[in-house]
Each structure stands twice: as structure tokens, then as C-alpha cells.
Coordinates of C-alpha atoms in Angstrom, one line a residue:
Chain V
M14 CA 102.5 125.1 93.9
T15 CA 105.1 127.3 92.2
L16 CA 104.5 129.2 89.0
A17 CA 107.1 127.2 87.1
F18 CA 105.4 123.9 87.9
D19 CA 102.0 125.3 86.8
L20 CA 103.4 126.6 83.6
I21 CA 105.2 123.4 82.7
L22 CA 102.1 121.4 83.5
C23 CA 100.0 123.7 81.3
L24 CA 102.5 123.3 78.5
M25 CA 102.5 119.6 78.8
I26 CA 98.6 119.4 78.9
V27 CA 98.3 121.6 75.8
G28 CA 101.2 119.7 74.1
T29 CA 99.7 116.2 74.7
A30 CA 96.3 117.4 73.6
A31 CA 97.8 118.7 70.4
A32 CA 99.8 115.5 69.8
A33 CA 96.6 113.4 70.4
L34 CA 94.7 115.5 67.8
L35 CA 97.4 115.9 65.2
T36 CA 99.0 112.4 65.0
H37 CA 97.8 110.1 62.3
N38 CA 98.6 106.9 64.2
A39 CA 95.4 105.9 66.1
L40 CA 97.3 104.1 68.9
A41 CA 99.7 107.0 69.4
A42 CA 96.7 109.4 69.6
I43 CA 95.0 107.2 72.2
V44 CA 98.3 107.0 74.3
F45 CA 98.6 110.8 74.1
F46 CA 95.0 111.1 75.2
I47 CA 95.6 108.9 78.2
V48 CA 98.7 110.9 79.2
F49 CA 96.7 114.1 78.7
G50 CA 94.0 112.8 81.1
N51 CA 96.6 111.9 83.7
L52 CA 98.2 115.4 83.4
L53 CA 94.8 117.0 83.7
G54 CA 94.3 115.0 86.9
L55 CA 97.6 116.4 88.2
A56 CA 96.3 119.9 87.4
W57 CA 93.1 119.3 89.4
L58 CA 95.3 118.0 92.2
A59 CA 97.4 121.2 92.0
M60 CA 94.1 123.1 92.5
N61 CA 93.3 120.9 95.6
A62 CA 90.3 119.4 93.8
V63 CA 91.1 115.8 94.8
N64 CA 87.7 114.3 94.0
V65 CA 87.8 115.7 90.5
A66 CA 91.4 114.6 90.1
M67 CA 90.5 111.0 91.1
A68 CA 87.5 110.9 88.7
E69 CA 89.5 112.4 85.8
I70 CA 92.4 109.9 86.2
A71 CA 90.2 106.9 86.8
I72 CA 87.4 107.5 84.3
G73 CA 88.7 110.2 82.0
A74 CA 92.1 108.7 81.4
G75 CA 91.7 105.1 82.6
I76 CA 88.4 103.6 81.6
T77 CA 88.0 105.9 78.5
G78 CA 91.6 105.1 77.4
V79 CA 91.0 101.3 77.7
L80 CA 87.7 101.7 75.9
L81 CA 89.5 103.5 73.0
I82 CA 92.2 100.9 72.8
L83 CA 89.6 98.1 72.7
T84 CA 87.7 99.9 70.1
R85 CA 90.8 100.2 67.9
Q86 CA 91.6 96.5 68.4
R87 CA 88.0 95.5 67.5
L88 CA 88.0 97.8 64.4
M89 CA 91.3 96.2 63.3
A90 CA 90.0 92.8 63.8
L91 CA 87.1 93.7 61.5
G92 CA 89.6 94.8 58.8
D93 CA 89.4 98.5 59.2
D94 CA 92.8 100.1 58.5
L95 CA 92.0 103.1 60.8
V96 CA 93.0 105.7 58.3
S97 CA 90.7 108.6 58.3
A98 CA 89.8 110.2 55.0
E99 CA 91.3 113.6 54.3
T100 CA 88.9 116.3 55.6
P101 CA 88.2 119.3 53.5
G102 CA 89.8 122.6 54.5
W103 CA 86.5 124.4 55.2
L104 CA 85.5 121.6 57.7
R105 CA 88.8 121.9 59.5
A106 CA 88.6 125.7 59.7
G107 CA 85.0 125.4 60.9
A108 CA 86.0 123.0 63.6
V109 CA 88.8 125.3 64.7
L110 CA 86.4 128.2 64.8
A111 CA 83.7 126.3 66.7
C112 CA 86.2 125.0 69.3
T113 CA 87.8 128.4 69.7
G114 CA 84.4 129.9 70.2
L115 CA 83.4 127.3 72.8
T116 CA 86.7 127.6 74.7
A117 CA 86.2 131.4 74.8
L118 CA 82.7 131.0 76.0
V119 CA 83.5 128.5 78.7
G120 CA 86.6 130.6 79.7
S121 CA 84.6 133.8 80.0
A122 CA 81.9 131.9 82.0
V123 CA 84.5 130.6 84.4
L124 CA 86.3 133.9 84.7
S125 CA 83.0 135.7 85.3
V126 CA 82.6 133.9 88.6
A127 CA 84.2 136.2 91.2
P128 CA 86.7 134.4 93.4
A129 CA 84.8 135.8 96.4
D130 CA 81.5 134.3 95.2
D131 CA 81.9 131.6 97.7
L132 CA 79.5 128.7 97.5
G133 CA 81.8 126.7 99.9
G134 CA 80.5 128.7 102.8
P135 CA 76.8 128.0 102.5
I136 CA 77.5 124.3 101.7
A137 CA 79.9 123.9 104.7
A138 CA 77.1 125.4 106.9
L139 CA 74.6 122.8 105.6
L140 CA 76.9 119.8 105.8
P141 CA 76.5 119.1 109.6
E142 CA 72.8 118.5 109.0
L143 CA 73.8 115.6 106.6
G144 CA 76.4 114.2 109.0
I145 CA 79.1 114.0 106.3
E146 CA 82.2 116.1 105.8
N147 CA 83.1 115.8 102.1
P148 CA 81.4 118.8 100.4
V149 CA 81.6 117.1 97.0
T150 CA 79.6 114.1 98.3
G151 CA 77.1 116.5 99.9
V152 CA 76.5 118.3 96.6
L153 CA 76.4 115.1 94.5
L154 CA 74.1 113.1 96.8
A155 CA 72.0 115.7 98.6
F156 CA 72.0 119.2 97.2
R157 CA 72.1 118.1 93.6
A158 CA 71.0 114.5 94.0
Y159 CA 68.7 114.9 91.0
D160 CA 71.6 115.3 88.7
T161 CA 73.4 112.3 90.1
L162 CA 70.3 110.2 89.8
L163 CA 69.9 111.0 86.1
E164 CA 73.6 110.4 85.5
T165 CA 73.3 106.8 86.8
F166 CA 70.5 106.2 84.4
V167 CA 72.6 107.7 81.5
L168 CA 75.4 105.3 82.3
L169 CA 72.9 102.4 82.3
G170 CA 71.6 103.7 78.9
A171 CA 75.1 103.7 77.5
L172 CA 75.5 100.0 78.3
V173 CA 72.1 99.1 76.8
A174 CA 73.2 101.0 73.7
V175 CA 76.4 98.9 73.4
W176 CA 74.4 95.7 74.0
S177 CA 71.9 96.6 71.3
L178 CA 74.7 96.7 68.7
A179 CA 75.1 92.9 69.0
P180 CA 73.8 91.0 66.0
G181 CA 70.7 88.9 66.6
N182 CA 72.4 85.5 66.5
A183 CA 75.0 86.7 69.0
W184 CA 72.6 87.1 71.8
P185 CA 72.9 85.8 74.5
R186 CA 76.5 84.8 74.2
P187 CA 79.8 85.8 75.9
P188 CA 81.7 88.9 74.7
A189 CA 84.8 88.4 72.6
S190 CA 87.7 87.4 74.7
L191 CA 90.5 89.8 74.1
N192 CA 93.2 87.1 73.7
L193 CA 95.6 89.5 75.5
A194 CA 97.1 86.7 77.6
E195 CA 97.1 84.2 74.8
S196 CA 100.2 82.1 74.0
G197 CA 101.5 80.1 76.9
G198 CA 99.3 80.5 79.9
G199 CA 99.8 84.1 80.9
S200 CA 100.4 82.9 84.4
V201 CA 101.9 86.2 85.6
A202 CA 98.8 88.1 84.4
Q203 CA 96.6 85.5 86.0
A204 CA 98.4 85.7 89.4
F205 CA 98.3 89.5 89.2
G206 CA 94.6 89.4 88.5
R207 CA 94.0 86.9 91.4
L208 CA 96.0 89.3 93.7
L209 CA 94.4 92.5 92.5
L210 CA 90.7 91.5 92.5
P211 CA 90.3 91.1 96.3
L212 CA 92.4 94.2 96.8
A213 CA 90.2 96.1 94.4
L214 CA 87.2 95.0 96.4
V215 CA 88.7 96.3 99.7
M216 CA 89.8 99.5 98.0
A217 CA 86.4 100.1 96.5
A218 CA 84.6 99.5 99.8
Y219 CA 87.1 101.9 101.5
L220 CA 86.7 104.6 98.8
V221 CA 82.9 104.7 99.3
W222 CA 83.2 104.7 103.1
A223 CA 85.9 107.4 103.0
G224 CA 83.9 109.3 100.5
S225 CA 81.5 110.6 103.2
D226 CA 84.3 112.6 104.9
F227 CA 87.3 112.6 102.6
P228 CA 87.8 112.5 98.8
G229 CA 86.3 109.4 97.3
G230 CA 82.9 108.2 96.4
A231 CA 80.8 105.8 94.3
F232 CA 82.2 106.7 90.9
Q233 CA 85.8 106.3 91.9
A234 CA 85.0 103.1 93.8
G235 CA 83.1 101.7 90.9
T236 CA 86.0 102.4 88.6
V237 CA 88.4 100.6 90.9
L238 CA 85.9 97.6 91.0
A239 CA 85.6 97.5 87.2
G240 CA 89.4 97.8 86.9
G241 CA 90.0 94.8 89.2
L242 CA 87.4 92.7 87.4
I243 CA 88.8 93.5 84.0
I244 CA 92.4 92.8 84.9
A245 CA 91.4 89.5 86.5
A246 CA 89.4 88.7 83.3
I247 CA 92.4 89.6 81.1
G248 CA 94.6 87.3 83.1
G249 CA 92.0 84.5 83.0
A250 CA 91.5 84.4 86.8
V251 CA 87.7 85.1 86.3
A252 CA 85.5 84.7 83.3
W253 CA 84.6 87.8 81.3
P254 CA 81.4 89.4 82.6
R255 CA 78.4 88.3 80.4
A256 CA 75.4 90.4 79.5
D257 CA 73.1 87.5 80.1
N258 CA 74.3 86.9 83.7
S259 CA 71.2 87.5 85.8
I260 CA 73.1 88.4 89.0
L261 CA 75.1 91.0 87.1
R262 CA 71.9 92.4 85.6
A263 CA 70.4 92.7 89.1
V264 CA 73.6 94.5 90.3
L265 CA 73.3 96.9 87.3
V266 CA 69.9 98.2 88.4
L267 CA 70.6 97.9 92.1
G268 CA 72.2 101.4 92.4
P269 CA 69.8 103.4 90.3
G270 CA 66.9 101.4 91.8
V271 CA 67.9 102.0 95.5
F272 CA 68.5 105.7 94.6
L273 CA 65.1 106.0 93.0
I274 CA 63.2 104.1 95.8
I275 CA 64.8 106.3 98.5
G276 CA 64.0 109.3 96.3
L277 CA 60.4 108.3 95.9
A278 CA 60.1 107.5 99.6
G279 CA 61.1 111.1 100.2
I280 CA 57.8 112.2 98.6
A281 CA 56.0 110.6 101.5
L282 CA 58.0 113.0 103.8
G283 CA 57.5 116.1 101.7
R284 CA 59.4 116.0 98.4
F285 CA 61.3 113.9 96.0
L286 CA 64.8 112.9 97.2
F287 CA 64.1 114.2 100.7
Y288 CA 66.2 112.5 103.4
P289 CA 64.6 112.2 106.8
P290 CA 66.6 114.3 109.3
G291 CA 69.0 112.3 111.2
F292 CA 69.1 109.5 108.6
A293 CA 70.7 111.5 105.8
K294 CA 74.1 109.9 106.2
A295 CA 72.7 106.4 106.4
M296 CA 70.7 107.0 103.2
I297 CA 73.7 108.5 101.4
V298 CA 76.0 105.7 102.3
A299 CA 73.4 103.1 101.3
I300 CA 72.9 104.8 97.9
E301 CA 76.7 105.2 97.4
Y302 CA 77.4 101.5 98.1
S303 CA 74.7 100.2 95.8
L304 CA 75.8 102.8 93.2
A305 CA 79.4 101.7 93.4
L306 CA 78.5 98.1 92.8
S307 CA 76.3 99.2 89.8
I308 CA 78.9 101.5 88.3
G309 CA 81.5 98.8 88.7
A310 CA 79.3 96.2 86.9
T311 CA 78.3 98.7 84.2
L312 CA 81.9 99.8 83.4
A313 CA 83.1 96.2 83.5
L314 CA 80.3 95.1 81.0
L315 CA 81.0 98.2 78.9
L316 CA 84.7 97.2 78.7
A317 CA 83.8 93.6 77.9
G318 CA 81.6 94.8 75.0
R319 CA 78.7 93.4 73.2
S320 CA 78.2 89.6 72.7
V321 CA 79.6 88.1 69.5
A322 CA 78.3 85.4 67.3
P323 CA 79.9 82.0 67.7
D324 CA 81.5 82.0 64.3
H325 CA 83.1 85.4 64.7
R326 CA 86.6 85.7 66.0
S327 CA 86.4 89.2 67.6
Chain E
M19 CA 119.1 122.3 108.5
T20 CA 118.7 118.7 109.7
L21 CA 119.8 115.6 107.9
A22 CA 116.3 115.1 106.5
D23 CA 116.5 118.5 104.8
Y24 CA 119.5 117.4 102.8
L25 CA 118.2 113.9 102.2
F26 CA 114.9 115.0 100.8
P27 CA 116.2 116.8 97.6
A28 CA 119.0 114.3 97.3
L29 CA 116.5 111.4 97.1
L30 CA 114.4 113.3 94.6
Y31 CA 117.3 114.0 92.3
I32 CA 118.4 110.4 92.4
G33 CA 114.8 109.3 91.6
V34 CA 114.7 111.8 88.7
F35 CA 118.1 110.5 87.5
F36 CA 116.7 107.0 87.3
Y37 CA 113.6 108.2 85.5
A38 CA 115.7 110.0 83.0
A39 CA 117.8 106.9 82.5
G40 CA 114.7 104.8 82.0
S41 CA 113.2 107.3 79.5
L42 CA 116.6 107.4 77.6
G43 CA 116.5 103.6 77.4
L44 CA 112.9 103.7 76.1
L45 CA 114.0 106.1 73.4
R46 CA 117.3 104.6 72.4
F47 CA 117.0 100.8 72.8
Q48 CA 116.2 98.7 69.7
D49 CA 113.5 96.2 70.5
A50 CA 110.5 95.8 72.7
E51 CA 112.2 93.6 75.4
L52 CA 115.1 96.0 75.9
R53 CA 112.8 99.0 76.1
L54 CA 110.5 97.2 78.6
H55 CA 113.6 96.3 80.6
A56 CA 114.6 100.0 80.8
L57 CA 111.1 101.1 81.7
T58 CA 110.3 98.5 84.4
K59 CA 113.7 98.4 86.1
A60 CA 115.0 102.0 86.0
D61 CA 111.6 103.7 86.4
N62 CA 110.6 101.5 89.4
V63 CA 113.9 102.3 91.1
G64 CA 113.2 106.0 90.3
L65 CA 109.7 105.7 91.7
G66 CA 111.2 104.1 94.8
F67 CA 113.5 107.0 95.4
V68 CA 110.7 109.6 94.8
A69 CA 108.5 107.6 97.2
L70 CA 111.2 107.6 99.8
A71 CA 111.6 111.3 99.4
A72 CA 107.8 111.9 99.7
A73 CA 107.6 109.6 102.8
L74 CA 110.5 111.6 104.4
H75 CA 108.9 114.9 103.4
W76 CA 105.6 114.2 105.1
G77 CA 107.4 112.5 108.0
S78 CA 104.5 110.4 109.3
V79 CA 104.6 106.7 109.7
A80 CA 101.0 106.2 108.5
V81 CA 101.7 108.2 105.3
A82 CA 105.0 106.4 104.8
F83 CA 103.1 103.1 104.9
K84 CA 100.5 104.3 102.4
I85 CA 103.3 105.5 100.0
A86 CA 105.0 102.2 100.4
A87 CA 101.8 100.5 99.4
V88 CA 101.5 102.7 96.3
W89 CA 105.0 101.9 95.3
L90 CA 104.3 98.1 95.7
F91 CA 101.2 98.4 93.6
A92 CA 103.1 100.3 90.9
L93 CA 105.8 97.6 91.0
M94 CA 103.4 94.8 90.6
A95 CA 101.4 96.5 87.9
A96 CA 104.5 97.4 85.9
G97 CA 105.9 93.9 86.2
A98 CA 102.7 92.2 85.1
T99 CA 102.0 94.6 82.3
A100 CA 105.6 94.4 81.0
Q101 CA 105.3 90.6 81.0
L102 CA 102.0 90.8 79.0
M103 CA 103.6 93.3 76.5
A104 CA 106.8 91.2 76.1
R105 CA 104.7 88.1 75.3
R106 CA 102.6 90.1 72.8
A107 CA 105.8 91.5 71.2
K108 CA 107.2 88.0 70.9
T109 CA 104.2 86.5 69.3
A110 CA 103.8 89.5 67.0
A111 CA 107.5 89.2 65.9
E112 CA 107.0 85.5 65.2
R113 CA 103.9 86.2 63.1
G114 CA 105.6 89.2 61.4
T115 CA 102.8 91.6 62.2
D116 CA 102.5 94.5 64.6
R117 CA 99.2 93.4 66.0

């Protein structure tokens, strides 16, 4: 990549970040945040970090952006005018100071890593034992599997937190439909959802499979799955995912459960999360497929939101 | 210099021209329908030319098919989203709100 491209990209990233922070219109801020996430994904792509780029665009910009838009819509339905109170000057100055300090700290930490301090070498030497070729998957599911295992439980915890916000008389009922495709059928959206959902399934299955050797993996696949489900639900091709659906609940715990069971079985062979030699790839792919399903279900249910009481519109 | 060497930048510039036209329309047109029209038509043609340029640049049939699939997905997504947004804009205008 040329210097001019990098510079323009950096300017655009900083510019969209500033616009998202400084605008007073909540929707404009969200839109700038989504554009910011996509540009950040481009920056990762320019640095050849394809896995990170995919995760940033799918989760950082995509799912988070949709969550923010839905939050705004639900707040407006509750009568919140989304105008934040004027913050005192000392608070702003303090926030600027704290953020600058954090940025300097992170920046110096990153710059202190010598470019020649090559972790890629040792990892590449270990990968053949796992039988996979994507070093990111190797790190996420073998060398640092502990982190990933905990992450999957954090994601589940976030969903439980959203569910627990539902009022008592709303449980167990469907989430608020978004009425996006109201007024006159929305047949185009419905047809699009019907077309997209099976394609999203195939795409997700491919992303997990490809994730062993190429960029891809459970998180990206789960996001694609959730995206397909939600678009189909918006168009009315399928019903909104419900928190009291027992199949969905089983899918939610499938990934973390399989991960935990394989991890515990490793104790019998020596230590927690130990994959028996020769079976490492099979274990990793099994974990990744069940994780992709769980992440897809979790994200879709997060987007659908908590259940609402029957008398409440949104 | 082969023909492809001239064609690649030419296709890119044509694509960027259509993108610029679409963005100009988004900024200058008055109402939601017109702006959606500029976005979905001009930008999709622009994306088509950029995709053609990319397919030519990488010069492999497999990659070209993947790029074509990406373009098709973008077309469908843009069309379906624009339709939803136009519907929304219409009902909002009828109700006299911006929600």
C-alpha cells in the first residue's frame, strides 16, 4: 500500500471518529461510528490482518452498529428525546486527559514491541502439530484456548444480562417486533430474507471450515448467521428469535458446552484444554462449528432484545 | 503494455466517476426517494466497474467469479435496503414525523 493511501485512510478514520464523538444527533453519531468501523477494517486489511479486518467489520461495525440503532429506536419509543445534558468543563477536560493518557500508554506499549520480536516463527513451527494452517485460529483455539473459552461465556453472560432487563410480566413473551417492514407487506424485504438466510447458512459453514487454513472462524461465521437470521426476521420470512425457545437455548449453550467438555476431557490426558495428538484439528473444528452456532444464536437474540409485556408497543 | 494495462485504470476511473455522481446526488437531491435513486443506481454501476477492474487486475477466473458474487450480493442488499428505506420515508412523510 502506498503512503498516500495510508495517510488518507488515517485521516478518514480520525475524522469519522471525531464526527461520531462531536455530533449532537444520535443517529448521525451512530452512522459515523459504523463508517469508522468499516474504515478501521480497511486499515487492518491494509496491514494484511484479514481475520481482524473481518471481525472488526462484522462485529465492530455491523452488529454493534445495528445494536446502537435499535437502542436508539427503543429509547425513542419510550419517549426519550436522546439529548444528552450539557457536561461540565472539568469532566470534558478529564475525559480528554484520561483518553490521551490511555492512547499514549497503548501506543508506547505497541511501539515497544520490536518488529523483529517475531512470534510468528514459533507459532508457525507449532502449527503442523495441530494440522491447521491459519495461525490466528491456532492461537485462538489451541495456544490461547483459555481466553477464547472465557470469551464465549462472557458473550452468553451479556445475553443473560439483556434478558434480565425484561419486566416480570413480559416473560416469557416474544421480543418487540421492529415494524421495519410495516405498511404494505414488505414483500421485497421478505424475498430478500428468504434468499439470504440459506446463503448465510452456507457462507457460515464455509467460513468455519475455511477458518482452519485461511482467514475465517467461528466469530465471523456466527455473525454471518445472526445477520441472515435478523434480515429474514425483519422481512418477516421467519419469526423473531424468542428467548423461551428451548431449541435456541440449547444452541446457546452448545458451543461453550462442547468447548468446556473437550477442555475437561483434556484433564484426563494431562491438562485442561489438552488436545490428543493427531486429533487436534478434529477437536478444533468441532469446537468451532458448535461455537459458530452458539455465537449466531446469541447475537441474533441480542439483536432481538428482551421480551416485552403484551400491552407495550415497543 | 497490454490492453489490460490500459483497461484496468480506465475501468477504475469510470467506477470512481459513477461513485462521485452518486455521492453528488445524495448531497444535492431534495427528498429521500431521489437520494436513494442516486445511491442505488449510480453507486451500483460504480461498484460494477470497480469490480470489473479488480477481476481484471487479479486475472483469475475463480477470483473473478467471487468478485461477481460480491457485486451481486451488494446489488441485492442495496436494492432491498433502499426499498425498505423508501417505504419508511413514505410512511414518515404521511405521518409528518421523522421516525
